[in-house]
Every structure is written in C-alpha cells, then in structure tokens.
Coordinates of C-alpha atoms in Angstrom, one line a residue:
Chain Z
M25 CA -173.2 -287.0 78.9
N26 CA -172.4 -283.5 78.3
K27 CA -170.7 -282.5 75.4
F28 CA -166.9 -281.4 75.7
Q29 CA -166.1 -278.1 74.4
L30 CA -162.5 -277.5 73.3
R31 CA -160.3 -274.8 72.0
L32 CA -157.0 -275.3 70.9
Y33 CA -154.4 -272.5 70.4
V34 CA -151.5 -273.0 68.2
T35 CA -149.1 -270.7 66.4
G36 CA -149.1 -271.2 62.8
K37 CA -148.2 -274.6 60.9
T38 CA -145.1 -275.6 63.0
P39 CA -144.5 -279.4 63.4
K40 CA -145.8 -278.6 67.2
S41 CA -148.9 -277.4 66.1
E42 CA -149.6 -280.2 63.6
R43 CA -148.6 -282.8 66.1
A44 CA -150.9 -281.1 68.9
I45 CA -153.8 -281.2 66.3
A46 CA -153.2 -284.8 65.6
N47 CA -152.9 -286.0 69.0
L48 CA -155.9 -284.3 70.0
K49 CA -157.9 -285.5 67.3
R50 CA -156.7 -289.0 67.9
I51 CA -157.6 -288.9 71.6
C52 CA -161.0 -287.2 71.1
E53 CA -162.0 -289.7 68.3
R54 CA -161.1 -292.8 70.7
D55 CA -162.5 -291.5 73.9
L56 CA -165.1 -288.8 73.1
S57 CA -166.3 -289.7 69.8
G58 CA -169.4 -287.8 68.9
L59 CA -169.2 -286.1 72.3
Y60 CA -166.9 -283.2 71.5
E61 CA -166.8 -279.8 69.8
L62 CA -163.2 -278.7 68.9
R63 CA -162.1 -275.2 67.8
I64 CA -158.7 -274.6 66.5
I65 CA -157.4 -271.1 66.8
D66 CA -154.3 -269.8 65.1
V67 CA -152.9 -267.1 67.4
L68 CA -150.6 -265.7 64.5
E69 CA -154.0 -264.8 62.7
N70 CA -156.0 -264.0 65.8
P71 CA -153.6 -262.6 68.4
Q72 CA -156.5 -260.7 70.0
L73 CA -158.2 -264.1 70.7
A74 CA -154.9 -265.1 72.7
E75 CA -154.9 -261.8 74.6
D76 CA -158.3 -262.3 75.7
E77 CA -157.6 -265.7 77.0
K78 CA -154.3 -264.6 78.3
I79 CA -152.7 -267.4 76.5
L80 CA -148.9 -267.5 76.9
A81 CA -147.7 -270.9 75.7
T82 CA -148.7 -272.9 72.5
P83 CA -150.1 -275.4 71.9
T84 CA -152.7 -274.7 74.5
L85 CA -155.8 -276.7 75.0
I86 CA -158.9 -275.1 77.0
K87 CA -161.8 -277.3 77.9
D88 CA -164.5 -275.0 78.7
L89 CA -167.1 -277.6 79.2
P90 CA -168.0 -279.6 81.0
P91 CA -166.8 -277.5 84.1
P92 CA -164.3 -276.9 85.7
L93 CA -162.4 -275.0 83.2
K94 CA -159.0 -276.6 82.4
R95 CA -155.9 -275.9 80.4
I96 CA -153.3 -278.4 78.9
I97 CA -150.2 -276.9 77.7
G98 CA -148.0 -278.7 75.1
D99 CA -148.1 -281.0 71.9
L100 CA -150.5 -283.4 73.9
S101 CA -148.2 -286.2 73.1
N102 CA -148.7 -287.8 76.9
S103 CA -152.2 -289.0 76.2
E104 CA -152.5 -290.0 79.9
K105 CA -151.8 -286.5 81.1
V106 CA -154.5 -285.2 78.6
L107 CA -157.1 -287.3 79.8
L108 CA -156.2 -286.5 83.5
G109 CA -156.4 -282.8 82.3
L110 CA -159.9 -283.5 80.7
D111 CA -161.1 -284.9 83.9
L112 CA -161.4 -288.4 82.0
S113 CA -159.6 -290.7 84.3
P114 CA -157.7 -293.5 82.4
I115 CA -159.7 -296.0 84.0
L116 CA -162.6 -294.9 81.6
D117 CA -160.5 -296.1 79.1
S118 CA -162.4 -298.9 77.3
D119 CA -159.6 -300.6 76.3
G120 CA -159.0 -302.1 80.1
P121 CA -156.1 -301.9 82.2
K122 CA -153.1 -299.9 81.3
E123 CA -150.6 -302.7 81.2
D124 CA -152.6 -304.7 78.7
T125 CA -152.6 -301.4 76.1
Q126 CA -148.9 -300.9 76.2
Chain Y
M3 CA -116.5 -244.7 55.3
K4 CA -119.1 -242.4 56.9
N5 CA -121.9 -244.7 56.2
L6 CA -120.1 -247.6 58.2
K7 CA -119.6 -245.2 61.1
N8 CA -123.0 -244.6 61.2
Q9 CA -124.1 -248.1 61.2
I10 CA -121.6 -249.0 64.0
G11 CA -122.5 -246.1 66.3
I12 CA -125.5 -247.0 68.8
E13 CA -128.0 -244.3 69.3
K14 CA -129.7 -243.9 72.6
V15 CA -133.4 -242.9 73.4
E16 CA -134.0 -240.3 76.2
T17 CA -136.2 -241.9 78.7
G18 CA -137.4 -238.7 80.3
I19 CA -136.6 -240.0 83.7
E20 CA -134.8 -237.0 85.6
G21 CA -131.3 -237.6 86.2
F22 CA -131.3 -241.0 84.5
D23 CA -130.6 -239.7 81.3
L24 CA -127.5 -237.7 82.5
I25 CA -126.1 -241.1 84.2
S26 CA -126.7 -243.1 81.2
E27 CA -125.2 -240.2 79.0
G28 CA -128.4 -239.8 76.8
G29 CA -130.6 -242.8 77.7
L30 CA -131.2 -246.4 76.8
P31 CA -129.5 -247.9 73.7
K32 CA -131.9 -247.4 70.9
G33 CA -133.7 -250.7 69.6
R34 CA -132.2 -252.9 72.5
T35 CA -133.3 -254.7 75.4
T36 CA -131.9 -253.4 78.8
L37 CA -132.1 -255.7 81.9
I38 CA -133.4 -253.7 85.1
A39 CA -132.4 -256.1 87.9
G40 CA -133.1 -255.5 91.8
T41 CA -134.5 -256.8 94.8
S42 CA -138.0 -256.7 95.6
G43 CA -139.0 -253.2 96.5
S44 CA -136.3 -251.6 94.6
A45 CA -138.9 -249.6 92.3
K46 CA -138.2 -251.9 89.1
T47 CA -141.8 -251.7 88.2
V48 CA -142.2 -247.9 88.9
F49 CA -139.0 -247.7 86.4
A50 CA -140.8 -249.9 83.9
V51 CA -143.9 -247.9 84.1
Q52 CA -142.1 -244.6 84.1
F53 CA -140.2 -245.6 81.0
L54 CA -143.4 -245.5 78.9
S55 CA -145.1 -242.9 80.8
E56 CA -142.4 -240.4 80.2
G57 CA -142.4 -241.7 76.5
I58 CA -145.9 -240.7 76.0
I59 CA -146.0 -237.5 78.0
K60 CA -142.4 -236.0 76.7
K61 CA -142.3 -237.4 73.3
D62 CA -145.4 -238.8 72.3
E63 CA -144.1 -242.3 71.9
P64 CA -146.5 -245.0 72.4
G65 CA -145.5 -248.1 74.6
V66 CA -146.5 -251.6 75.3
F67 CA -146.4 -252.9 78.8
V68 CA -146.1 -256.6 79.2
T69 CA -146.9 -257.6 83.0
F70 CA -146.1 -261.0 84.4
E71 CA -146.8 -260.3 87.8
E72 CA -149.5 -257.7 88.7
P73 CA -152.7 -257.6 86.8
P74 CA -153.1 -254.5 84.7
D75 CA -155.9 -253.2 86.9
D76 CA -153.4 -253.3 89.8
I77 CA -150.8 -251.3 87.8
R78 CA -153.4 -248.6 86.7
K79 CA -154.4 -248.0 90.2
N80 CA -151.0 -248.2 91.8
V81 CA -149.3 -245.5 89.4
I82 CA -152.0 -242.8 89.7
S83 CA -150.5 -241.5 92.8
L84 CA -147.3 -240.8 90.6
G85 CA -149.4 -238.8 88.3
W86 CA -149.6 -241.3 85.4
D87 CA -153.3 -241.9 84.1
V88 CA -152.7 -245.2 82.3
A89 CA -156.4 -245.9 81.5
K90 CA -156.4 -242.6 79.7
W91 CA -153.6 -243.5 77.5
E92 CA -155.0 -246.7 76.8
Q93 CA -158.1 -245.3 75.4
E94 CA -155.9 -242.7 73.4
G95 CA -154.0 -245.7 71.9
K96 CA -150.6 -244.9 73.3
W97 CA -150.7 -247.6 75.8
A98 CA -151.4 -251.5 75.7
F99 CA -151.1 -254.1 78.2
V100 CA -150.4 -257.6 77.4
D101 CA -151.5 -259.2 80.0
A102 CA -149.4 -262.2 81.0
S103 CA -150.1 -262.3 84.7
P104 CA -151.2 -265.6 86.4
V105 CA -154.6 -266.5 85.8
I106 CA -156.1 -267.1 89.4
G107 CA -157.4 -270.7 90.0
E108 CA -155.7 -271.8 86.9
N109 CA -153.7 -275.1 87.4
S110 CA -152.5 -276.1 83.9
V111 CA -151.3 -279.6 82.9
I112 CA -148.4 -279.9 80.8
S113 CA -148.3 -282.7 78.3
G114 CA -145.6 -282.6 75.7
E115 CA -143.5 -279.8 74.0
Y116 CA -144.5 -276.2 74.0
D117 CA -143.2 -272.9 73.4
L118 CA -144.0 -269.2 74.2
G119 CA -145.2 -268.6 70.9
A120 CA -148.6 -267.1 71.8
L121 CA -147.0 -264.4 74.2
L122 CA -144.5 -263.4 71.2
A123 CA -147.6 -263.2 69.0
R124 CA -149.3 -261.2 71.4
I125 CA -146.7 -258.8 72.2
E126 CA -146.0 -258.3 68.3
H127 CA -150.0 -257.7 68.0
A128 CA -149.8 -254.9 70.6
V129 CA -146.7 -253.3 69.3
N130 CA -148.2 -253.3 65.8
K131 CA -151.7 -252.0 66.9
I132 CA -150.4 -248.8 68.6
N133 CA -147.1 -248.3 66.7
A134 CA -145.1 -248.7 70.0
T135 CA -141.5 -247.7 70.0
R136 CA -141.1 -248.5 73.7
I137 CA -141.6 -251.9 75.5
S138 CA -141.7 -252.8 79.3
M139 CA -141.8 -256.3 80.6
D140 CA -142.3 -256.9 84.4
S141 CA -141.0 -258.8 86.0
I142 CA -139.8 -261.7 84.0
G143 CA -138.8 -264.0 87.5
S144 CA -142.5 -265.0 87.9
I145 CA -142.8 -266.7 84.5
F146 CA -140.2 -269.3 85.4
S147 CA -142.1 -270.4 88.2
R148 CA -145.0 -271.1 86.0
F149 CA -143.5 -273.3 83.5
N150 CA -141.4 -276.5 84.4
D151 CA -138.5 -276.1 82.2
P152 CA -136.4 -272.9 83.0
G153 CA -134.1 -273.6 80.0
L154 CA -137.0 -273.3 77.5
V155 CA -138.2 -270.4 79.0
R156 CA -134.8 -268.7 78.8
N157 CA -134.8 -269.7 75.3
E158 CA -138.2 -268.3 74.6
L159 CA -137.3 -265.0 76.4
F160 CA -134.3 -264.7 74.3
K161 CA -136.4 -265.3 70.9
I162 CA -138.6 -262.4 72.3
A163 CA -135.8 -260.1 72.6
S164 CA -134.3 -260.6 69.4
V165 CA -137.8 -260.1 67.9
V166 CA -138.2 -256.8 69.8
K167 CA -134.7 -255.8 68.3
Q168 CA -136.1 -256.6 64.8
M169 CA -139.2 -254.5 65.3
G170 CA -136.8 -251.5 66.3
A171 CA -138.2 -251.0 69.6
T172 CA -136.3 -250.1 72.7
A173 CA -137.4 -252.4 75.6
I174 CA -136.6 -253.1 79.2
I175 CA -136.9 -256.2 81.1
T176 CA -137.3 -256.2 84.9
A177 CA -135.9 -259.2 86.8
E178 CA -135.7 -260.0 90.6
R179 CA -132.7 -260.3 92.7
T180 CA -132.1 -262.2 96.0
E181 CA -129.3 -260.2 97.4
E182 CA -128.3 -256.4 96.9
Y183 CA -124.7 -257.4 96.3
G184 CA -124.6 -260.8 94.4
D185 CA -125.6 -262.4 91.3
I186 CA -126.9 -260.3 88.8
A187 CA -130.6 -261.9 88.6
R188 CA -132.1 -265.2 89.2
F189 CA -132.6 -267.8 86.5
G190 CA -129.5 -266.6 84.5
I191 CA -131.6 -264.1 83.0
E192 CA -128.9 -262.0 82.3
E193 CA -127.4 -264.2 79.9
F194 CA -129.7 -263.3 77.1
V195 CA -130.0 -259.6 77.7
A196 CA -126.5 -259.4 78.7
D197 CA -125.9 -256.2 76.4
N198 CA -127.4 -253.9 78.8
V199 CA -127.8 -254.3 82.6
I200 CA -128.7 -251.6 85.2
I201 CA -129.2 -252.6 88.9
L202 CA -131.5 -250.8 91.1
R203 CA -130.5 -251.1 94.9
N204 CA -132.4 -250.5 98.1
V205 CA -130.0 -250.8 100.8
L206 CA -130.5 -251.0 104.5
E207 CA -127.5 -249.1 106.1
S208 CA -127.4 -247.8 109.9
E209 CA -131.2 -248.2 109.8
K210 CA -131.9 -246.0 106.8
R211 CA -132.9 -247.1 103.4
R212 CA -131.0 -245.7 100.8
R213 CA -132.0 -246.3 97.1
T214 CA -129.2 -246.2 94.2
M215 CA -129.0 -247.2 90.6
E216 CA -125.9 -248.4 88.9
I217 CA -125.5 -249.0 85.3
L218 CA -123.4 -252.0 85.2
K219 CA -122.9 -252.1 81.4
F220 CA -124.3 -250.6 78.3
R221 CA -122.4 -252.7 75.4
G222 CA -120.9 -250.6 72.9
T223 CA -121.8 -247.2 74.2
S224 CA -120.6 -245.2 77.2
H225 CA -122.4 -244.2 80.6
Q226 CA -121.5 -243.0 83.9
K227 CA -120.2 -245.5 86.4
G228 CA -121.0 -246.4 89.9
E229 CA -124.1 -245.9 92.2
Y230 CA -126.3 -243.1 92.0
P231 CA -128.8 -242.3 94.7
F232 CA -132.3 -241.7 93.5
T233 CA -135.8 -241.2 95.2
V234 CA -139.4 -242.1 94.2
I235 CA -141.7 -239.2 94.8
K236 CA -145.4 -238.6 94.3
N237 CA -146.5 -237.2 91.0
T238 CA -143.3 -237.6 89.8
G239 CA -141.8 -241.2 90.1
I240 CA -138.3 -241.8 90.0
I241 CA -135.5 -239.0 90.1
A242 CA -132.0 -240.1 90.1
I243 CA -129.6 -237.6 91.7
P244 CA -126.0 -237.5 89.3
L245 CA -123.2 -236.5 90.9
S246 CA -120.2 -236.7 88.6
G247 CA -122.8 -236.0 85.9
I248 CA -122.8 -232.5 86.9
E249 CA -119.8 -230.5 85.2
L250 CA -117.9 -227.9 86.8
K251 CA -118.5 -225.4 84.1
Q252 CA -120.1 -222.7 85.9
R253 CA -118.6 -219.3 85.3
S254 CA -117.4 -217.2 88.4
S255 CA -118.0 -213.7 88.4
T256 CA -116.0 -210.9 90.4
V257 CA -119.1 -209.1 91.2
R258 CA -119.5 -208.8 95.0
I259 CA -122.4 -208.8 97.3
S260 CA -122.8 -207.6 100.7
S261 CA -122.8 -210.2 103.4
G262 CA -125.1 -207.7 105.4
N263 CA -122.7 -206.6 107.6
A264 CA -120.2 -203.8 106.6
E265 CA -117.4 -204.9 108.8
L266 CA -117.5 -208.6 107.7
D267 CA -117.6 -207.2 104.0
R268 CA -114.4 -205.3 104.9
M269 CA -112.8 -208.6 106.5
C270 CA -113.6 -210.4 103.3
G271 CA -111.8 -207.8 101.0
G272 CA -115.1 -206.1 99.9
G273 CA -118.1 -208.8 100.1
F274 CA -118.7 -212.2 99.2
F275 CA -118.7 -212.9 95.3
R276 CA -122.0 -213.1 93.8
D277 CA -121.8 -216.8 92.8
S278 CA -120.1 -218.5 95.6
I279 CA -120.7 -220.9 98.5
I280 CA -120.0 -219.6 101.9
L281 CA -119.7 -222.0 104.9
V282 CA -120.4 -220.6 108.3
S283 CA -119.0 -222.9 111.0
G284 CA -119.5 -222.3 114.6
A285 CA -120.9 -224.0 117.9
T286 CA -124.4 -223.8 119.0
G287 CA -125.8 -220.4 119.7
C288 CA -122.7 -218.3 118.6
G289 CA -124.4 -216.5 115.8
K290 CA -124.7 -218.4 112.8
T291 CA -128.7 -218.1 112.1
M292 CA -128.1 -214.1 113.0
L293 CA -125.4 -214.1 110.2
S294 CA -127.6 -215.8 107.8
A295 CA -130.6 -213.4 108.7
E296 CA -128.5 -210.6 107.9
F297 CA -127.4 -211.8 104.8
A298 CA -130.9 -212.7 103.7
K299 CA -132.0 -209.3 104.9
D300 CA -129.5 -207.5 102.8
A301 CA -131.3 -209.0 99.7
I302 CA -133.7 -206.1 100.2
K303 CA -131.4 -203.3 99.7
N304 CA -130.2 -204.8 96.4
E305 CA -133.9 -205.8 95.1
Q306 CA -133.0 -209.3 95.2
R307 CA -134.7 -212.4 96.3
A308 CA -133.6 -214.6 99.2
V309 CA -134.9 -217.9 100.4
I310 CA -134.0 -219.6 103.8
F311 CA -134.2 -223.4 104.2
A312 CA -134.4 -223.8 108.1
F313 CA -133.8 -227.1 109.6
E314 CA -133.3 -226.4 113.3
E315 CA -135.8 -224.1 114.1
S316 CA -139.7 -223.6 113.6
R317 CA -141.1 -220.6 111.4
E318 CA -142.3 -219.1 114.7
Q319 CA -138.9 -219.4 116.3
L320 CA -137.0 -218.0 113.7
F321 CA -139.2 -215.1 113.1
R322 CA -139.2 -214.1 116.7
N323 CA -135.5 -214.5 116.8
A324 CA -135.1 -212.2 113.7
I325 CA -137.5 -209.5 115.1
G326 CA -134.6 -209.6 118.2
W327 CA -132.1 -208.7 115.8
G328 CA -134.2 -206.0 114.1
I329 CA -135.3 -208.0 111.1
D330 CA -138.9 -208.3 109.9
F331 CA -139.1 -211.5 108.0
E332 CA -143.0 -211.8 107.9
Q333 CA -142.7 -208.2 106.3
M334 CA -140.2 -209.6 103.7
E335 CA -142.2 -212.6 102.9
A336 CA -145.3 -210.3 102.4
D337 CA -143.2 -208.3 99.9
G338 CA -142.3 -211.4 98.1
I339 CA -138.6 -210.9 98.3
L340 CA -137.9 -213.8 100.8
K341 CA -139.2 -217.3 101.1
V342 CA -138.8 -219.2 104.5
V343 CA -139.0 -222.9 104.1
C344 CA -138.9 -224.8 107.6
R345 CA -138.8 -228.5 107.5
Y346 CA -137.7 -231.3 110.2
P347 CA -134.7 -233.0 109.0
E348 CA -136.4 -236.4 109.7
A349 CA -139.3 -235.6 107.6
E350 CA -137.9 -236.9 104.6
G351 CA -135.1 -238.9 103.3
L352 CA -131.9 -236.7 102.3
E353 CA -132.7 -237.3 98.5
D354 CA -136.3 -235.9 99.1
H355 CA -134.7 -232.9 100.9
L356 CA -132.6 -232.3 97.9
I357 CA -135.6 -232.5 95.5
I358 CA -137.7 -230.0 97.7
I359 CA -134.7 -227.6 97.8
K360 CA -134.1 -227.9 94.1
R361 CA -137.9 -227.1 93.4
V362 CA -138.2 -224.2 95.5
I363 CA -135.0 -222.6 94.2
K364 CA -136.5 -223.1 90.5
D365 CA -139.7 -221.9 91.3
F366 CA -138.6 -218.8 93.5
K367 CA -135.4 -217.8 91.5
P368 CA -133.8 -216.3 94.4
H369 CA -130.4 -214.5 94.4
R370 CA -129.3 -215.7 97.8
I371 CA -129.7 -219.1 99.4
V372 CA -129.3 -220.0 103.0
V373 CA -129.3 -223.4 104.5
D374 CA -129.4 -223.5 108.4
S375 CA -128.2 -225.6 109.1
L376 CA -126.8 -228.0 106.9
S377 CA -125.3 -230.3 109.7
A378 CA -128.7 -230.8 110.7
L379 CA -129.2 -232.8 107.9
E380 CA -126.3 -235.3 108.8
R381 CA -128.2 -237.1 111.1
V382 CA -130.8 -238.4 108.9
S383 CA -128.4 -240.4 106.7
T384 CA -125.5 -242.3 106.2
V385 CA -122.1 -240.5 105.9
K386 CA -122.0 -241.5 102.2
G387 CA -125.2 -240.3 101.5
F388 CA -124.6 -237.1 103.2
R389 CA -121.6 -236.6 101.4
E390 CA -123.3 -237.0 98.0
F391 CA -126.1 -234.8 99.2
V392 CA -123.7 -232.2 99.9
I393 CA -121.8 -232.3 96.7
A394 CA -125.2 -232.4 94.7
L395 CA -126.7 -229.4 96.7
T396 CA -123.4 -227.2 96.5
S397 CA -123.0 -227.7 92.8
F398 CA -126.7 -227.2 92.0
I399 CA -126.5 -223.7 93.7
K400 CA -123.3 -223.2 91.7
H401 CA -125.0 -223.8 88.5
Q402 CA -127.8 -221.4 89.4
E403 CA -125.0 -218.8 89.7
V404 CA -126.1 -217.5 93.1
A405 CA -124.7 -217.0 96.5
G406 CA -125.4 -219.8 98.9
L407 CA -124.5 -219.4 102.4
L408 CA -124.7 -222.7 104.4
T409 CA -124.3 -222.9 108.1
S410 CA -122.7 -225.9 109.9
T411 CA -122.7 -226.5 113.8
T412 CA -119.7 -227.8 115.5
G413 CA -119.8 -230.5 118.3
D414 CA -117.6 -228.8 120.4
L415 CA -118.1 -225.5 122.1
M416 CA -115.0 -223.9 121.7
G417 CA -113.2 -225.4 118.5
G418 CA -113.2 -228.2 116.3
T419 CA -115.0 -229.1 113.2
S420 CA -118.0 -231.1 112.2
V421 CA -118.4 -233.9 109.6
T422 CA -120.2 -231.2 107.5
D423 CA -117.0 -229.1 107.4
A424 CA -114.9 -231.7 106.4
H425 CA -117.1 -232.7 103.5
I426 CA -117.5 -229.3 102.0
S427 CA -114.8 -227.2 103.0
T428 CA -113.0 -227.7 99.7
I429 CA -116.1 -226.8 97.7
T430 CA -116.8 -223.8 99.4
D431 CA -115.1 -220.3 98.2
T432 CA -115.4 -218.6 101.6
I433 CA -115.4 -220.0 104.9
I434 CA -116.3 -218.0 108.2
L435 CA -115.6 -219.4 111.6
L436 CA -117.4 -218.2 114.7
R437 CA -115.8 -219.2 117.9
Y438 CA -116.4 -218.9 121.4
V439 CA -113.6 -217.6 123.5
E440 CA -113.2 -218.0 126.9
M441 CA -111.4 -215.2 128.7
F442 CA -111.0 -214.3 132.3
G443 CA -114.3 -216.0 133.5
E444 CA -116.2 -214.6 130.4
M445 CA -117.4 -216.2 127.1
R446 CA -116.7 -213.8 124.4
R447 CA -117.3 -214.5 120.6
G448 CA -114.7 -214.5 117.7
I449 CA -115.1 -214.4 114.0
T450 CA -112.5 -214.9 111.3
A451 CA -112.6 -215.4 107.6
L452 CA -110.6 -218.5 107.3
K453 CA -110.8 -219.0 103.4
M454 CA -111.6 -216.4 100.7
R455 CA -111.2 -217.9 97.4
G456 CA -109.8 -215.4 94.8
S457 CA -109.4 -212.5 97.0
M458 CA -107.5 -210.9 99.6
H459 CA -108.9 -211.0 103.1
N460 CA -108.3 -209.9 106.8
K461 CA -106.8 -212.8 108.4
D462 CA -107.4 -211.5 112.1
I463 CA -109.7 -213.1 114.5
R464 CA -112.1 -210.4 115.7
E465 CA -114.4 -210.1 118.6
F466 CA -118.0 -209.3 118.0
N467 CA -121.2 -208.8 119.9
I468 CA -125.0 -209.3 119.1
D469 CA -127.6 -206.9 120.2
D470 CA -131.1 -205.9 118.9
K471 CA -129.5 -204.2 116.0
G472 CA -127.7 -207.2 114.9
M473 CA -123.9 -208.3 114.8
H474 CA -120.9 -205.6 115.9
I475 CA -117.7 -206.6 115.1
G476 CA -115.0 -205.2 117.0
K477 CA -111.2 -205.2 117.7
S478 CA -109.1 -208.3 117.1
F479 CA -107.9 -210.7 119.9
T480 CA -104.3 -209.7 119.3
N481 CA -103.1 -211.0 122.6
V482 CA -105.0 -214.4 122.7
T483 CA -103.5 -217.5 120.9
G484 CA -105.0 -220.9 120.3
I485 CA -108.7 -219.7 119.9
L486 CA -109.3 -222.0 116.8
S487 CA -108.1 -224.9 118.6
G488 CA -110.2 -224.3 121.4
H489 CA -107.7 -223.3 123.8
P490 CA -107.2 -219.7 124.1
V491 CA -104.2 -218.6 126.0
F492 CA -103.8 -215.0 127.2
T493 CA -100.3 -213.5 126.3
S494 CA -99.2 -210.2 127.6
T495 CA -98.9 -207.1 125.6
E496 CA -95.2 -207.0 125.9
E497 CA -94.9 -210.7 124.7
V498 CA -97.0 -209.8 121.5
D499 CA -94.8 -206.8 120.9
R500 CA -91.7 -208.9 121.2
M501 CA -93.0 -211.6 118.8
T502 CA -94.0 -209.0 116.3
S503 CA -90.6 -207.2 116.5
L504 CA -89.0 -210.7 115.9
F505 CA -90.5 -211.0 112.3
K506 CA -89.6 -207.5 111.2

C-alpha cells in the first residue's frame, strides 16, 4: 500500500488546533499505522505556505498522496467523515461493523 | 478638550475616484471598512480595483486585494483596458493579492469545527509585507456558498473587519444584491460592516441602463445624499457625476461679448455676458445652427477659441452649411481657433457624452462653447437622466467662466417649448426664441430676447432673414399678436395705435 502524505494546517495553539492534531494522530495510528507521513503547518508562522495552497479555513487537512488530492476542513472530530475524505471507506475499519463499535 | 475632539473626528481617505470624493465629501472613512453593495454587473469589482489603483497612482499607497470570486489572473487581464497594470505593481511591491477564489475541482469535506483563521493570517501577512493602507475584498457572497455555516462565516468576517481596523487600513468589502431596490445585501453581511454602506445600481429604465451610486450611510461623518449617476470608461474606470456637489460659487462678470450679430447684440442690451449660458430655442430649420455658427465665428475677432459640439449634423453637412452663410469652419480649425466635435447622440450614454464634452473643454480651453442641439440628447436618456446631464453640463460651463450657447429644438413648428427648455430655462442667463410666423400665406421668421438676466433688453419680436452673409434682423412685428403661442393674429395698424394710446 502506498504511503499517505498528509499536511495539516492550523492557526497557532488554539483548542481547535490541538483537537485537530490529536484527532488526526489517533485516526492515523489506528488506521494507517506506519503508512503515513504527517506535516503540521502553523499558518501564523508560515502564512506564505497558506497563501500558496489557498487555505481559507483552519484546521485544514490536505491529502497529497495517494491521489486524488483531498481537503478536509474542521477539527476532524467526525472520524467517519475523515476516513471518507481520505478515501478510506469505514468498511476497511478492522473493528468490524459500525454498530458494534459504538 | 482639543485632544478629545481630535479623537472623535473621523478622518477620510481620498479614494482618487473622480467625482466620488466630492459626493463622499472627502473619500472613505479612514481606518474603517465600507460595504459596497450592488447587483451583478454594477461595477463593484471595478470600484474595488480602482480604490487600490488610484491609491497607488495618485498617492503611492500600497494595497491588498482579497479576491473571493475571480482568480487573480482574470482580474489582471480584465483591468488592463481600464489602464491599470496590476502585474507591474505586484512586482514593485505596491499590490498584493490574497487569492481566496475557489480551487477548481476541489471538493472539501467538512468534519467538525473550523474557522477562517488562515484567511485572516494571509490578509495580515499580505498587509504587512507591502505596508498596505488600502484593502479591497471582492466579493464576499461567494464565500458563503462554500462553507456550510453562514453564521460562522459572518462571525469570521466580522473578525477580519475588526483586525483590519486595528491595522489602521481602510477597507472596502463588496457584496452581491439580488434587487436594485431591496435588501442591502444577501446573507445579512451589512450587519457586520454596517458603519458605512455604499450602493451601486445599474437600473434598466425605459430600455436604457443607468448607473448610479448612493452613499447610504457613513457613521459619524457627513456625505452627500441621494443617487448620483456614474459611468465606467476606458483607461479611466469609474467617474461619478456629482450634481449637488457643485457649488454655485462662480463669479459673474459684466464683460459683454458679441453674439456675432450686431443687431442681436443691441436687442440684448449690448451683447451676451462673457460667462453666461444662452439658450436658443426654436423649431427645426429656423436658424439655430446659423445663430450658433455666427456666435462661434465671432471668436476670431476677439482672438478667442470656440468649440462646437454638434449632435444633429455630420461634420461635412455643418461645414457646407456654414459656407452658405459665409463662414469657413475649415480655415478656423486649421488656425486653431475652432474645434468641431460631431457625435451621434446614440453613440454613447449621456454620462459618457458629458465626460467627452468636459475633456474637450479642459484640453482646448475655449472661450465660447456651442452645443447644437441639446435637445438631440434628450432621446438617448430618461427624463431624470437628462435633467441631471443638463444641470451637470451647465454648471461645468459656468465654472469655466466662459459663454455657453445651447440650442433646443421645439416640437411644434409654430410655438411651444421642449423638455429641454423646461429643464434649463431657470439655469440660463439668456433665452433667445426663434419662431416661425405665418402671415398671409407666407412663413416668416421672428426672433426675440425672452430673458436677459442682469440687463435691460429689447422686448420686441423682430423679423429676420437669412442669406449668404448670415442673419439680418429687421423690424418688429408690431401688428401681429400671438406669435409665441403659435397663433399669430394680424391686427390692423389703427387697432395697434388705439391700444398703444390706451396705455399712455
């Protein structure tokens, strides 16, 4: 399986930023353990990087690889949507059917 | 106390947009955000771009352009024809884009809470990078359709507006409207920048488009009220036409100039005043153009320059007719004392005609101005638009302190008035009426000075003829009554004598 290349854009150390980072790390460790590269970019420190990528909202997660390129906006608290956005359908979830996990 | 006063007063930033600074009494409120609302095609983007462009050109003030709709490359291309080289300014560090236009093919998923912190960081970054004092954000409506929570977007925009204020920059935000007369803007945008609102309109009225701008409010500072016409023209951009912005402060002199006809001068008590507006009204073919040609020709004698704006005849026609009256316009143009500008009334909108007339007058600096005929322009505009045009034109001419002779064609052959007459008769200083008089199966012509402000004048209705040497004013129609009303009645000489003796 190809490695996932992810970039997460946040603005400073706000609760929303912290939440997004924690949520993303949790999802990645659970579903993509060892298969991902994550870069966290603080747009307050690097506004030009946000300009280059035309980022408006934060937090924004960009999946560069594997294609297609995807953007996910928000603190990533809805892991189902995150997985959809990463083109990882929840069926791949090794924990079995959704009903059981909740 | 003095300090306190300084803190309360709101300074304004001159935009550099012609006419707008007059209407707004000095420009946009400094360090604040102003909402520019308008329907699609109402020139919002032009206004937004021009605000930055004029800042760079006229005041060397750098500006940041935040675009939510069109990609920067489109904007660069679109405004080249207006004379603005945005790419060059970007290289010089005077202009910076914040590109918030939609990314094509991007379909973002939303998962959880977010804000527009990145956008704010980018705006701040761009402002600091080039030390911008002007910011334009265009157009804000599209951002609402890209995020699922209008309340959140509104909140974030409010945050941006307050950060802009802290940075000390003057900003404008444009927003879409759905109707020309209705809600200020969609999505309740006006609520967060409610301090200052300007509305641009592009109204379809009697099959004609008419652009106007209105300053709805400027909190804490004054401005002119009501709608003002404006136009967008090549290499210039928006030009607003202030009407009440023009003060009636022109001096009036007592210096007289000749009308070009010695007898008419005598009727007017010694000629027209040097800085007056003269209206020549009459039916078609009764000698208005000839009278204006003589007036223009008289400029030679006094080493003056004259300009003729002809809206009824082509250049060739006008020149040929003038030769018939013994006037050589071609030679006069070659000598640099005359300029003839012929245009179709339908070629442009009225606002554009006004701007062309103003430019010619500013460049050529004539002492005498002829507009033949003003009433031809009536048909290219709405009644309201025409009235505004006439007021703007006559006050401009008066400001130049030169003589303006305007002609007006009346609808009826024998008498009556035209709309033009009704609009400008109070603004004019002199009114000359030319009328056909039907007498014993013959059409004869009469002339009278109806009004001559600030001077004695002859009140007779005199007969005149036109031949290859021009106009010849003869005797008065002493025994005819009802000429002006269009119903001339011949009265016998005895009756006239009797009436005259009654009032002795």
